[in-house]
Amino acid sequence: MSSDTDELQVWIDQDLCTGDGLCVQYAPEVFELDIDGLAYVKDNSGELLQNPGVRAYVPKNLLLEVIDSAKECPGDCIHVVRTQDDVEVAGPDAGD
């Protein structure tokens, strides 16, 4: 991570989601399993964002949990990107 001032956003590729629910265990404030058994991101009011590729801002206090969930996700479907330059910092397209 380059700095604490970087705003991060997270989105889930539902086509790859295995419904494992690991992300929900890591950060239930950000992720939720819907009735279809797939994980989705939530906005800061807790509203489920169900449009494909829609992004939610990552709360500062949950950065590590969200990044860990992207790294541990069995479906490799969680993408954490910097808002500033759209670079993926965690997930399948990250340079780690």
mmCIF file of N, CA and C in Angstrom, residues 14 68 80 87:
data_model
loop_
_atom_site.group_PDB
_atom_site.id
_atom_site.type_symbol
_atom_site.label_atom_id
_atom_site.label_comp_id
_atom_site.label_asym_id
_atom_site.label_seq_id
_atom_site.Cartn_x
_atom_site.Cartn_y
_atom_site.Cartn_z
ATOM 1 N N GLN A 14 -19.280 -11.650 -9.888
ATOM 2 C CA GLN A 14 -20.197 -12.725 -9.480
ATOM 3 C C GLN A 14 -20.084 -13.959 -10.371
ATOM 4 N N ASP A 68 -7.414 -8.813 2.804
ATOM 5 C CA ASP A 68 -7.265 -10.237 3.144
ATOM 6 C C ASP A 68 -8.340 -11.080 2.458
ATOM 7 N N VAL A 80 -9.823 -5.247 -5.439
ATOM 8 C CA VAL A 80 -9.655 -4.024 -4.650
ATOM 9 C C VAL A 80 -8.784 -3.081 -5.469
ATOM 10 N N VAL A 87 -5.630 1.265 -10.216
ATOM 11 C CA VAL A 87 -4.682 0.151 -10.108
ATOM 12 C C VAL A 87 -5.202 -0.841 -9.064
#
